[in-house]
Amino acid sequence: MEFVTYEQEGYVGIVTINRPKALNALNSQVLEEIKEAFEAVDLNETRALVLTGAGEKSFVAGADIGEMSTLTKAEGEAFGKKGNDIFRMIETFPIPVIAAVNGFALGGGCEISMSCDIRICSDNAVFGQPEVGLGITPGFGGTQRLARIVGVGMAKQMIYSAINIKAEEALRIGLVNAVYTQEELLPAAKKLAAKIASNAPIAVRNCKKAINDGLEADMDQAIVIEEKLFGDCFETEDQKAGMGNFLEKDKEKKLKVVPFQNR
Ligand code: CAA
């Protein structure tokens, strides 16, 4: 792949969008390569992912404006669908994805970070949805996910005004969970991913599914979703080992887990 790299560190995978000359802007090829990188993740060996951008300046500076500039209405809609399908794949990916936002996260950059489970950023990060200044709406989920994450009022303010916000403001409004120096960001993302990966993998996957699916349902349906995923954990090796360790007072014993597809 030309614009996306993948590294494996233990049970953690690191996906890096690598098109620094265009501040990692998302053209069709970059989008396709992100999809390929996720599809190639070995879910037997990987329990959490980190998504970041190459270079010191930008996470992702949005969808590629040059590529979008000549699109027809139908082509614009198709480009939106392409991004939306891939970002939805990230959002519903079986294992947690942490966005390590290392600079500009504008337009499609803010949107791809919002399709991740958790966002942390560096102190030079800038978030925003500048689309109305370009004569378009956000098109890769921004009108939907921003309101769900930071609330309707703040999302409307950011989207209607196209005013970018800095890392500290992103932290204040709950768009990111933590801010680090540029040097500390990736190690912090990997450390959090490794902590997630140290927990029982079926349980972590089921938590992700319960939270995501539950948020799309009313409370009566949502608690049933939880009950089923809670029940699904029982009789697994992880549950037996996890509870067995507690009952044996062997808190040091690591969870004994078997490859996911063999459970
Ligand atoms: N698309 C294509 N190229 C981009 C780009 C983008 N979104 N963002 C940056 N680049 C390119 C620039 O054209 C430039 O290329 P050249 O060196 O070949 O001229 C290179 O990256 C470096 O950018 P700048 O010289 O502009 O760097 P800067 O430090 O002066 O400014 C910036 C940085 C403020 C992020 C500025 O590049 C910028 O405003 N970029 C566009 C941000 C934006 O509007 N994003 C939203 C796109 S729309 C969208 O994403 C729709 C959607 O929801 C799907």
PDB file of C-alpha atoms and ligand atoms in Angstrom:
ATOM      1  CA  MET A   1       0.000   0.000   0.000  1.00  0.00           C
ATOM      2  CA  GLU A   2       1.217   3.483  -0.854  1.00  0.00           C
ATOM      3  CA  PHE A   3      -0.564   5.642   1.717  1.00  0.00           C
ATOM      4  CA  VAL A   4      -1.330   3.414   4.708  1.00  0.00           C
ATOM      5  CA  THR A   5       1.079   1.434   6.879  1.00  0.00           C
ATOM      6  CA  TYR A   6       0.355  -1.260   9.442  1.00  0.00           C
ATOM      7  CA  GLU A   7       2.510  -2.422  12.322  1.00  0.00           C
ATOM      8  CA  GLN A   8       1.840  -5.099  14.909  1.00  0.00           C
ATOM      9  CA  GLU A   9       3.145  -4.745  18.471  1.00  0.00           C
ATOM     10  CA  GLY A  10       1.985  -7.720  20.516  1.00  0.00           C
ATOM     11  CA  TYR A  11      -1.804  -7.741  20.464  1.00  0.00           C
ATOM     12  CA  VAL A  12      -1.945  -4.098  19.308  1.00  0.00           C
ATOM     13  CA  GLY A  13      -2.111  -3.025  15.657  1.00  0.00           C
ATOM     14  CA  ILE A  14      -1.109   0.471  14.527  1.00  0.00           C
ATOM     15  CA  VAL A  15      -2.668   1.837  11.331  1.00  0.00           C
ATOM     16  CA  THR A  16      -0.940   4.987  10.049  1.00  0.00           C
ATOM     17  CA  ILE A  17      -2.356   7.194   7.294  1.00  0.00           C
ATOM     18  CA  ASN A  18       0.766   8.198   5.442  1.00  0.00           C
ATOM     19  CA  ARG A  19       0.320  10.943   2.879  1.00  0.00           C
ATOM     20  CA  PRO A  20       2.143  13.767   4.655  1.00  0.00           C
ATOM     21  CA  LYS A  21       2.652  15.909   1.533  1.00  0.00           C
ATOM     22  CA  ALA A  22      -1.114  16.469   1.488  1.00  0.00           C
ATOM     23  CA  LEU A  23      -1.374  16.500   5.298  1.00  0.00           C
ATOM     24  CA  ASN A  24      -2.812  12.961   5.057  1.00  0.00           C
ATOM     25  CA  ALA A  25      -5.910  14.153   3.145  1.00  0.00           C
ATOM     26  CA  LEU A  26      -8.276  11.369   2.168  1.00  0.00           C
ATOM     27  CA  ASN A  27      -8.535  10.747  -1.550  1.00  0.00           C
ATOM     28  CA  SER A  28     -10.206   7.621  -2.966  1.00  0.00           C
ATOM     29  CA  GLN A  29      -6.988   5.642  -2.881  1.00  0.00           C
ATOM     30  CA  VAL A  30      -6.267   6.493   0.752  1.00  0.00           C
ATOM     31  CA  LEU A  31      -9.827   5.512   1.678  1.00  0.00           C
ATOM     32  CA  GLU A  32      -9.468   2.179  -0.153  1.00  0.00           C
ATOM     33  CA  GLU A  33      -6.154   1.491   1.559  1.00  0.00           C
ATOM     34  CA  ILE A  34      -7.618   2.226   5.015  1.00  0.00           C
ATOM     35  CA  LYS A  35     -10.328  -0.309   4.226  1.00  0.00           C
ATOM     36  CA  GLU A  36      -7.745  -2.868   3.075  1.00  0.00           C
ATOM     37  CA  ALA A  37      -5.632  -2.327   6.193  1.00  0.00           C
ATOM     38  CA  PHE A  38      -8.582  -2.969   8.502  1.00  0.00           C
ATOM     39  CA  GLU A  39      -9.735  -5.981   6.483  1.00  0.00           C
ATOM     40  CA  ALA A  40      -6.241  -7.479   6.754  1.00  0.00           C
ATOM     41  CA  VAL A  41      -6.114  -7.275  10.573  1.00  0.00           C
ATOM     42  CA  ASP A  42      -5.685 -10.752  12.045  1.00  0.00           C
ATOM     43  CA  LEU A  43      -8.384 -10.809  14.703  1.00  0.00           C
ATOM     44  CA  ASN A  44      -6.838 -13.907  16.286  1.00  0.00           C
ATOM     45  CA  GLU A  45      -3.723 -11.910  17.101  1.00  0.00           C
ATOM     46  CA  THR A  46      -5.034  -8.369  17.535  1.00  0.00           C
ATOM     47  CA  ARG A  47      -7.223  -7.037  20.332  1.00  0.00           C
ATOM     48  CA  ALA A  48      -7.031  -3.261  19.877  1.00  0.00           C
ATOM     49  CA  LEU A  49      -5.994  -0.839  17.131  1.00  0.00           C
ATOM     50  CA  VAL A  50      -4.439   2.621  17.132  1.00  0.00           C
ATOM     51  CA  LEU A  51      -5.206   4.888  14.171  1.00  0.00           C
ATOM     52  CA  THR A  52      -2.873   7.823  13.602  1.00  0.00           C
ATOM     53  CA  GLY A  53      -1.376  10.072  10.909  1.00  0.00           C
ATOM     54  CA  ALA A  54       2.189  10.309   9.635  1.00  0.00           C
ATOM     55  CA  GLY A  55       4.230  13.452  10.284  1.00  0.00           C
ATOM     56  CA  GLU A  56       4.224  16.000  13.060  1.00  0.00           C
ATOM     57  CA  LYS A  57       1.637  18.375  11.687  1.00  0.00           C
ATOM     58  CA  SER A  58      -1.485  16.530  10.705  1.00  0.00           C
ATOM     59  CA  PHE A  59      -3.668  13.592  11.633  1.00  0.00           C
ATOM     60  CA  VAL A  60      -5.920  13.991   8.566  1.00  0.00           C
ATOM     61  CA  ALA A  61      -6.658  17.393   6.956  1.00  0.00           C
ATOM     62  CA  GLY A  62      -9.964  16.181   5.515  1.00  0.00           C
ATOM     63  CA  ALA A  63     -11.253  14.682   2.334  1.00  0.00           C
ATOM     64  CA  ASP A  64      -9.172  15.572  -0.723  1.00  0.00           C
ATOM     65  CA  ILE A  65     -10.479  18.926  -1.913  1.00  0.00           C
ATOM     66  CA  GLY A  66      -8.797  18.612  -5.326  1.00  0.00           C
ATOM     67  CA  GLU A  67     -10.529  15.304  -5.991  1.00  0.00           C
ATOM     68  CA  MET A  68     -13.902  16.627  -4.789  1.00  0.00           C
ATOM     69  CA  SER A  69     -13.747  19.900  -6.704  1.00  0.00           C
ATOM     70  CA  THR A  70     -15.124  18.533  -9.989  1.00  0.00           C
ATOM     71  CA  LEU A  71     -17.656  15.992  -8.722  1.00  0.00           C
ATOM     72  CA  THR A  72     -21.246  15.949  -9.984  1.00  0.00           C
ATOM     73  CA  LYS A  73     -24.145  15.577  -7.524  1.00  0.00           C
ATOM     74  CA  ALA A  74     -24.235  11.807  -8.122  1.00  0.00           C
ATOM     75  CA  GLU A  75     -20.469  11.492  -7.806  1.00  0.00           C
ATOM     76  CA  GLY A  76     -20.529  13.593  -4.633  1.00  0.00           C
ATOM     77  CA  GLU A  77     -23.126  11.293  -3.104  1.00  0.00           C
ATOM     78  CA  ALA A  78     -21.091   8.227  -4.121  1.00  0.00           C
ATOM     79  CA  PHE A  79     -17.929   9.748  -2.591  1.00  0.00           C
ATOM     80  CA  GLY A  80     -19.868  10.379   0.629  1.00  0.00           C
ATOM     81  CA  LYS A  81     -21.048   6.780   0.631  1.00  0.00           C
ATOM     82  CA  LYS A  82     -17.520   5.508   0.086  1.00  0.00           C
ATOM     83  CA  GLY A  83     -16.254   7.378   3.137  1.00  0.00           C
ATOM     84  CA  ASN A  84     -19.327   6.588   5.205  1.00  0.00           C
ATOM     85  CA  ASP A  85     -19.124   2.851   4.486  1.00  0.00           C
ATOM     86  CA  ILE A  86     -15.467   2.726   5.510  1.00  0.00           C
ATOM     87  CA  PHE A  87     -15.951   4.858   8.626  1.00  0.00           C
ATOM     88  CA  ARG A  88     -18.926   2.699   9.638  1.00  0.00           C
ATOM     89  CA  MET A  89     -16.709  -0.370   9.179  1.00  0.00           C
ATOM     90  CA  ILE A  90     -14.240   1.250  11.616  1.00  0.00           C
ATOM     91  CA  GLU A  91     -17.020   2.157  14.053  1.00  0.00           C
ATOM     92  CA  THR A  92     -18.372  -1.401  14.053  1.00  0.00           C
ATOM     93  CA  PHE A  93     -14.968  -3.098  13.828  1.00  0.00           C
ATOM     94  CA  PRO A  94     -15.046  -5.991  16.319  1.00  0.00           C
ATOM     95  CA  ILE A  95     -12.180  -4.655  18.466  1.00  0.00           C
ATOM     96  CA  PRO A  96     -11.654  -1.169  19.947  1.00  0.00           C
ATOM     97  CA  VAL A  97      -9.972   1.499  17.808  1.00  0.00           C
ATOM     98  CA  ILE A  98      -8.152   4.430  19.451  1.00  0.00           C
ATOM     99  CA  ALA A  99      -7.597   7.570  17.364  1.00  0.00           C
ATOM    100  CA  ALA A 100      -4.248   9.150  18.247  1.00  0.00           C
ATOM    101  CA  VAL A 101      -4.873  12.602  16.745  1.00  0.00           C
ATOM    102  CA  ASN A 102      -1.462  14.126  16.096  1.00  0.00           C
ATOM    103  CA  GLY A 103      -2.349  17.481  14.547  1.00  0.00           C
ATOM    104  CA  PHE A 104      -5.030  18.698  12.120  1.00  0.00           C
ATOM    105  CA  ALA A 105      -8.268  16.715  12.289  1.00  0.00           C
ATOM    106  CA  LEU A 106     -10.413  18.716   9.908  1.00  0.00           C
ATOM    107  CA  GLY A 107     -13.497  17.671   7.957  1.00  0.00           C
ATOM    108  CA  GLY A 108     -13.005  14.012   7.086  1.00  0.00           C
ATOM    109  CA  GLY A 109     -10.144  13.947   9.631  1.00  0.00           C
ATOM    110  CA  CYS A 110     -12.422  14.920  12.505  1.00  0.00           C
ATOM    111  CA  GLU A 111     -14.980  12.494  11.078  1.00  0.00           C
ATOM    112  CA  ILE A 112     -12.653   9.475  10.911  1.00  0.00           C
ATOM    113  CA  SER A 113     -11.543  10.169  14.494  1.00  0.00           C
ATOM    114  CA  MET A 114     -15.204  10.168  15.538  1.00  0.00           C
ATOM    115  CA  SER A 115     -15.735   6.734  13.992  1.00  0.00           C
ATOM    116  CA  CYS A 116     -13.111   5.430  16.448  1.00  0.00           C
ATOM    117  CA  ASP A 117     -14.068   4.282  19.937  1.00  0.00           C
ATOM    118  CA  ILE A 118     -11.710   6.612  21.807  1.00  0.00           C
ATOM    119  CA  ARG A 119      -9.945   9.837  20.816  1.00  0.00           C
ATOM    120  CA  ILE A 120      -6.800  11.202  22.433  1.00  0.00           C
ATOM    121  CA  CYS A 121      -4.732  13.984  20.907  1.00  0.00           C
ATOM    122  CA  SER A 122      -1.495  15.943  20.972  1.00  0.00           C
ATOM    123  CA  ASP A 123      -1.362  19.529  22.221  1.00  0.00           C
ATOM    124  CA  ASN A 124      -1.019  20.840  18.645  1.00  0.00           C
ATOM    125  CA  ALA A 125      -4.231  19.116  17.484  1.00  0.00           C
ATOM    126  CA  VAL A 126      -6.911  21.192  15.762  1.00  0.00           C
ATOM    127  CA  PHE A 127     -10.425  19.868  15.228  1.00  0.00           C
ATOM    128  CA  GLY A 128     -13.126  21.270  13.006  1.00  0.00           C
ATOM    129  CA  GLN A 129     -15.724  20.783  10.324  1.00  0.00           C
ATOM    130  CA  PRO A 130     -14.793  23.478   7.767  1.00  0.00           C
ATOM    131  CA  GLU A 131     -17.129  22.180   5.035  1.00  0.00           C
ATOM    132  CA  VAL A 132     -19.626  25.059   4.907  1.00  0.00           C
ATOM    133  CA  GLY A 133     -16.713  27.306   3.988  1.00  0.00           C
ATOM    134  CA  LEU A 134     -16.148  25.050   0.980  1.00  0.00           C
ATOM    135  CA  GLY A 135     -19.807  25.073  -0.050  1.00  0.00           C
ATOM    136  CA  ILE A 136     -20.641  21.552   1.138  1.00  0.00           C
ATOM    137  CA  THR A 137     -21.925  19.789   4.251  1.00  0.00           C
ATOM    138  CA  PRO A 138     -19.758  17.383   6.239  1.00  0.00           C
ATOM    139  CA  GLY A 139     -20.046  14.173   4.234  1.00  0.00           C
ATOM    140  CA  PHE A 140     -18.327  11.365   6.124  1.00  0.00           C
ATOM    141  CA  GLY A 141     -20.644  11.267   9.153  1.00  0.00           C
ATOM    142  CA  GLY A 142     -19.851  14.645  10.750  1.00  0.00           C
ATOM    143  CA  THR A 143     -23.445  15.871  10.924  1.00  0.00           C
ATOM    144  CA  GLN A 144     -24.382  12.692  12.777  1.00  0.00           C
ATOM    145  CA  ARG A 145     -21.474  11.699  15.016  1.00  0.00           C
ATOM    146  CA  LEU A 146     -20.394  15.149  16.240  1.00  0.00           C
ATOM    147  CA  ALA A 147     -23.841  15.815  17.719  1.00  0.00           C
ATOM    148  CA  ARG A 148     -23.849  12.402  19.369  1.00  0.00           C
ATOM    149  CA  ILE A 149     -20.407  12.964  20.930  1.00  0.00           C
ATOM    150  CA  VAL A 150     -20.429  16.631  21.998  1.00  0.00           C
ATOM    151  CA  GLY A 151     -24.168  17.387  22.009  1.00  0.00           C
ATOM    152  CA  VAL A 152     -26.412  19.068  19.476  1.00  0.00           C
ATOM    153  CA  GLY A 153     -25.742  22.684  20.432  1.00  0.00           C
ATOM    154  CA  MET A 154     -21.950  22.499  20.275  1.00  0.00           C
ATOM    155  CA  ALA A 155     -22.044  20.380  17.109  1.00  0.00           C
ATOM    156  CA  LYS A 156     -24.287  22.913  15.367  1.00  0.00           C
ATOM    157  CA  GLN A 157     -22.029  25.761  16.471  1.00  0.00           C
ATOM    158  CA  MET A 158     -18.926  24.026  15.112  1.00  0.00           C
ATOM    159  CA  ILE A 159     -20.543  22.918  11.849  1.00  0.00           C
ATOM    160  CA  TYR A 160     -22.475  26.143  11.052  1.00  0.00           C
ATOM    161  CA  SER A 161     -19.588  28.453  11.974  1.00  0.00           C
ATOM    162  CA  ALA A 162     -16.764  26.282  10.567  1.00  0.00           C
ATOM    163  CA  ILE A 163     -14.615  27.576  13.440  1.00  0.00           C
ATOM    164  CA  ASN A 164     -11.831  25.159  14.348  1.00  0.00           C
ATOM    165  CA  ILE A 165     -11.061  24.329  17.969  1.00  0.00           C
ATOM    166  CA  LYS A 166      -7.767  23.529  19.677  1.00  0.00           C
ATOM    167  CA  ALA A 167      -6.893  20.506  21.764  1.00  0.00           C
ATOM    168  CA  GLU A 168      -7.851  22.001  25.142  1.00  0.00           C
ATOM    169  CA  GLU A 169     -11.285  23.013  23.852  1.00  0.00           C
ATOM    170  CA  ALA A 170     -11.742  19.556  22.325  1.00  0.00           C
ATOM    171  CA  LEU A 171     -10.976  18.138  25.769  1.00  0.00           C
ATOM    172  CA  ARG A 172     -13.388  20.534  27.485  1.00  0.00           C
ATOM    173  CA  ILE A 173     -16.318  19.573  25.237  1.00  0.00           C
ATOM    174  CA  GLY A 174     -15.599  15.840  25.414  1.00  0.00           C
ATOM    175  CA  LEU A 175     -14.438  15.368  21.836  1.00  0.00           C
ATOM    176  CA  VAL A 176     -11.183  13.864  23.150  1.00  0.00           C
ATOM    177  CA  ASN A 177     -10.482  12.018  26.391  1.00  0.00           C
ATOM    178  CA  ALA A 178      -6.948  13.348  27.001  1.00  0.00           C
ATOM    179  CA  VAL A 179      -4.275  15.670  25.611  1.00  0.00           C
ATOM    180  CA  TYR A 180      -0.570  14.757  25.503  1.00  0.00           C
ATOM    181  CA  THR A 181       2.592  16.368  24.206  1.00  0.00           C
ATOM    182  CA  GLN A 182       3.446  15.335  20.651  1.00  0.00           C
ATOM    183  CA  GLU A 183       6.156  12.981  21.926  1.00  0.00           C
ATOM    184  CA  GLU A 184       3.888  11.374  24.500  1.00  0.00           C
ATOM    185  CA  LEU A 185       0.847  10.824  22.275  1.00  0.00           C
ATOM    186  CA  LEU A 186       1.676   7.602  20.442  1.00  0.00           C
ATOM    187  CA  PRO A 187       3.212   5.878  23.481  1.00  0.00           C
ATOM    188  CA  ALA A 188       0.088   6.831  25.457  1.00  0.00           C
ATOM    189  CA  ALA A 189      -2.189   5.444  22.724  1.00  0.00           C
ATOM    190  CA  LYS A 190      -0.208   2.206  22.573  1.00  0.00           C
ATOM    191  CA  LYS A 191      -0.220   1.907  26.371  1.00  0.00           C
ATOM    192  CA  LEU A 192      -4.010   2.312  26.504  1.00  0.00           C
ATOM    193  CA  ALA A 193      -4.437  -0.162  23.631  1.00  0.00           C
ATOM    194  CA  ALA A 194      -2.163  -2.657  25.422  1.00  0.00           C
ATOM    195  CA  LYS A 195      -4.182  -2.268  28.634  1.00  0.00           C
ATOM    196  CA  ILE A 196      -7.385  -2.979  26.682  1.00  0.00           C
ATOM    197  CA  ALA A 197      -5.659  -5.938  25.023  1.00  0.00           C
ATOM    198  CA  SER A 198      -4.729  -7.366  28.426  1.00  0.00           C
ATOM    199  CA  ASN A 199      -8.393  -7.829  29.316  1.00  0.00           C
ATOM    200  CA  ALA A 200     -10.620 -10.715  28.263  1.00  0.00           C
ATOM    201  CA  PRO A 201     -11.068 -10.258  24.500  1.00  0.00           C
ATOM    202  CA  ILE A 202     -14.579 -11.696  24.176  1.00  0.00           C
ATOM    203  CA  ALA A 203     -15.729  -9.443  26.998  1.00  0.00           C
ATOM    204  CA  VAL A 204     -14.123  -6.345  25.437  1.00  0.00           C
ATOM    205  CA  ARG A 205     -15.685  -7.086  22.038  1.00  0.00           C
ATOM    206  CA  ASN A 206     -19.062  -7.663  23.622  1.00  0.00           C
ATOM    207  CA  CYS A 207     -18.768  -4.374  25.557  1.00  0.00           C
ATOM    208  CA  LYS A 208     -18.120  -2.513  22.295  1.00  0.00           C
ATOM    209  CA  LYS A 209     -21.084  -4.144  20.623  1.00  0.00           C
ATOM    210  CA  ALA A 210     -23.353  -3.574  23.629  1.00  0.00           C
ATOM    211  CA  ILE A 211     -22.485   0.133  23.835  1.00  0.00           C
ATOM    212  CA  ASN A 212     -22.733   0.733  20.071  1.00  0.00           C
ATOM    213  CA  ASP A 213     -25.899  -1.268  19.458  1.00  0.00           C
ATOM    214  CA  GLY A 214     -27.511  -0.091  22.681  1.00  0.00           C
ATOM    215  CA  LEU A 215     -27.074   3.572  21.769  1.00  0.00           C
ATOM    216  CA  GLU A 216     -29.070   2.952  18.586  1.00  0.00           C
ATOM    217  CA  ALA A 217     -31.982   1.366  20.483  1.00  0.00           C
ATOM    218  CA  ASP A 218     -34.480   2.546  23.108  1.00  0.00           C
ATOM    219  CA  MET A 219     -33.696   1.573  26.712  1.00  0.00           C
ATOM    220  CA  ASP A 220     -36.036  -1.446  26.773  1.00  0.00           C
ATOM    221  CA  GLN A 221     -34.318  -2.925  23.730  1.00  0.00           C
ATOM    222  CA  ALA A 222     -30.883  -1.734  24.851  1.00  0.00           C
ATOM    223  CA  ILE A 223     -30.910  -3.662  28.109  1.00  0.00           C
ATOM    224  CA  VAL A 224     -31.916  -6.812  26.208  1.00  0.00           C
ATOM    225  CA  ILE A 225     -28.930  -6.261  23.913  1.00  0.00           C
ATOM    226  CA  GLU A 226     -26.763  -6.085  27.032  1.00  0.00           C
ATOM    227  CA  GLU A 227     -28.327  -9.202  28.552  1.00  0.00           C
ATOM    228  CA  LYS A 228     -27.580 -11.251  25.447  1.00  0.00           C
ATOM    229  CA  LEU A 229     -23.980 -10.075  25.194  1.00  0.00           C
ATOM    230  CA  PHE A 230     -23.505 -10.560  28.961  1.00  0.00           C
ATOM    231  CA  GLY A 231     -24.866 -14.104  28.634  1.00  0.00           C
ATOM    232  CA  ASP A 232     -22.634 -14.726  25.631  1.00  0.00           C
ATOM    233  CA  CYS A 233     -19.545 -14.306  27.840  1.00  0.00           C
ATOM    234  CA  PHE A 234     -20.442 -17.277  30.048  1.00  0.00           C
ATOM    235  CA  GLU A 235     -18.924 -20.717  29.461  1.00  0.00           C
ATOM    236  CA  THR A 236     -16.020 -19.075  27.613  1.00  0.00           C
ATOM    237  CA  GLU A 237     -12.435 -19.799  28.592  1.00  0.00           C
ATOM    238  CA  ASP A 238     -12.011 -16.126  29.459  1.00  0.00           C
ATOM    239  CA  GLN A 239     -14.939 -16.103  31.876  1.00  0.00           C
ATOM    240  CA  LYS A 240     -13.874 -19.338  33.520  1.00  0.00           C
ATOM    241  CA  ALA A 241     -10.266 -18.173  33.869  1.00  0.00           C
ATOM    242  CA  GLY A 242     -11.163 -14.613  34.863  1.00  0.00           C
ATOM    243  CA  MET A 243     -13.572 -15.623  37.610  1.00  0.00           C
ATOM    244  CA  GLY A 244     -11.453 -18.636  38.583  1.00  0.00           C
ATOM    245  CA  ASN A 245      -8.440 -16.389  39.157  1.00  0.00           C
ATOM    246  CA  PHE A 246     -10.508 -14.145  41.401  1.00  0.00           C
ATOM    247  CA  LEU A 247     -11.962 -17.013  43.396  1.00  0.00           C
ATOM    248  CA  GLU A 248      -8.522 -18.599  43.768  1.00  0.00           C
ATOM    249  CA  LYS A 249      -7.283 -15.157  44.876  1.00  0.00           C
ATOM    250  CA  ASP A 250      -4.676 -15.387  42.126  1.00  0.00           C
ATOM    251  CA  LYS A 251      -4.870 -11.847  40.841  1.00  0.00           C
ATOM    252  CA  GLU A 252      -1.422 -12.096  39.312  1.00  0.00           C
ATOM    253  CA  LYS A 253      -2.378 -14.981  37.052  1.00  0.00           C
ATOM    254  CA  LYS A 254      -2.821 -13.756  33.512  1.00  0.00           C
ATOM    255  CA  LEU A 255      -6.012 -14.566  31.714  1.00  0.00           C
ATOM    256  CA  LYS A 256      -5.581 -17.761  29.804  1.00  0.00           C
ATOM    257  CA  VAL A 257      -7.157 -17.089  26.452  1.00  0.00           C
ATOM    258  CA  VAL A 258      -7.484 -19.140  23.323  1.00  0.00           C
ATOM    259  CA  PRO A 259      -7.519 -17.739  19.765  1.00  0.00           C
ATOM    260  CA  PHE A 260     -10.798 -15.999  19.103  1.00  0.00           C
ATOM    261  CA  GLN A 261     -12.058 -18.151  16.249  1.00  0.00           C
ATOM    262  CA  ASN A 262     -11.554 -21.350  18.264  1.00  0.00           C
ATOM    263  CA  ARG A 263     -13.823 -20.371  21.129  1.00  0.00           C
TER     264      ARG A 263
HETATM  265  N1  CAA B   1      -7.270  18.171   0.397  1.00  0.00           N
HETATM  266  C1  CAA B   1      -6.257  18.209  -0.484  1.00  0.00           C
HETATM  267  N2  CAA B   1      -5.036  18.724  -0.206  1.00  0.00           N
HETATM  268  C2  CAA B   1      -4.851  19.212   1.025  1.00  0.00           C
HETATM  269  C3  CAA B   1      -5.855  19.207   2.002  1.00  0.00           C
HETATM  270  C4  CAA B   1      -7.117  18.645   1.648  1.00  0.00           C
HETATM  271  N3  CAA B   1      -8.137  18.559   2.519  1.00  0.00           N
HETATM  272  N4  CAA B   1      -5.384  19.781   3.114  1.00  0.00           N
HETATM  273  C5  CAA B   1      -4.121  20.124   2.854  1.00  0.00           C
HETATM  274  N5  CAA B   1      -3.787  19.791   1.602  1.00  0.00           N
HETATM  275  C6  CAA B   1      -2.502  19.996   0.917  1.00  0.00           C
HETATM  276  C7  CAA B   1      -2.356  21.443   0.464  1.00  0.00           C
HETATM  277  O1  CAA B   1      -3.014  21.635  -0.771  1.00  0.00           O
HETATM  278  C8  CAA B   1      -0.864  21.534   0.349  1.00  0.00           C
HETATM  279  O2  CAA B   1      -0.439  20.930  -0.852  1.00  0.00           O
HETATM  280  P1  CAA B   1       0.713  21.621  -1.762  1.00  0.00           P
HETATM  281  O3  CAA B   1       1.933  21.606  -0.880  1.00  0.00           O
HETATM  282  O4  CAA B   1       0.808  20.712  -2.926  1.00  0.00           O
HETATM  283  O5  CAA B   1       0.242  22.990  -2.072  1.00  0.00           O
HETATM  284  C9  CAA B   1      -0.348  20.678   1.484  1.00  0.00           C
HETATM  285  O6  CAA B   1      -1.446  19.813   1.822  1.00  0.00           O
HETATM  286  C10 CAA B   1       0.015  21.467   2.711  1.00  0.00           C
HETATM  287  O7  CAA B   1      -1.096  22.270   3.070  1.00  0.00           O
HETATM  288  P2  CAA B   1      -0.990  23.845   3.335  1.00  0.00           P
HETATM  289  O8  CAA B   1       0.101  24.436   2.536  1.00  0.00           O
HETATM  290  O9  CAA B   1      -2.358  24.415   3.156  1.00  0.00           O
HETATM  291  O10 CAA B   1      -0.567  23.842   4.866  1.00  0.00           O
HETATM  292  P3  CAA B   1      -0.872  24.965   5.941  1.00  0.00           P
HETATM  293  O11 CAA B   1      -0.078  24.622   7.147  1.00  0.00           O
HETATM  294  O12 CAA B   1      -0.703  26.324   5.371  1.00  0.00           O
HETATM  295  O13 CAA B   1      -2.428  24.800   6.295  1.00  0.00           O
HETATM  296  C11 CAA B   1      -4.405  23.547   6.816  1.00  0.00           C
HETATM  297  C12 CAA B   1      -2.886  23.617   6.916  1.00  0.00           C
HETATM  298  C13 CAA B   1      -5.031  24.668   7.677  1.00  0.00           C
HETATM  299  C14 CAA B   1      -4.854  22.193   7.355  1.00  0.00           C
HETATM  300  C15 CAA B   1      -4.857  23.744   5.352  1.00  0.00           C
HETATM  301  O14 CAA B   1      -4.117  22.824   4.545  1.00  0.00           O
HETATM  302  C16 CAA B   1      -6.301  23.479   5.109  1.00  0.00           C
HETATM  303  O15 CAA B   1      -7.130  24.331   5.425  1.00  0.00           O
HETATM  304  N6  CAA B   1      -6.634  22.315   4.547  1.00  0.00           N
HETATM  305  C17 CAA B   1      -7.997  21.972   4.194  1.00  0.00           C
HETATM  306  C18 CAA B   1      -8.779  21.583   5.438  1.00  0.00           C
HETATM  307  C19 CAA B   1     -10.214  21.309   5.082  1.00  0.00           C
HETATM  308  O16 CAA B   1     -10.941  22.183   4.653  1.00  0.00           O
HETATM  309  N7  CAA B   1     -10.659  20.041   5.281  1.00  0.00           N
HETATM  310  C20 CAA B   1     -12.017  19.630   4.996  1.00  0.00           C
HETATM  311  C21 CAA B   1     -12.094  19.069   3.632  1.00  0.00           C
HETATM  312  S1  CAA B   1     -13.757  18.797   3.178  1.00  0.00           S
HETATM  313  C22 CAA B   1     -14.204  17.313   3.833  1.00  0.00           C
HETATM  314  O17 CAA B   1     -13.459  16.685   4.550  1.00  0.00           O
HETATM  315  C23 CAA B   1     -15.573  16.873   3.464  1.00  0.00           C
HETATM  316  C24 CAA B   1     -16.071  15.683   4.154  1.00  0.00           C
HETATM  317  O18 CAA B   1     -16.670  15.747   5.213  1.00  0.00           O
HETATM  318  C25 CAA B   1     -15.963  14.389   3.563  1.00  0.00           C
END
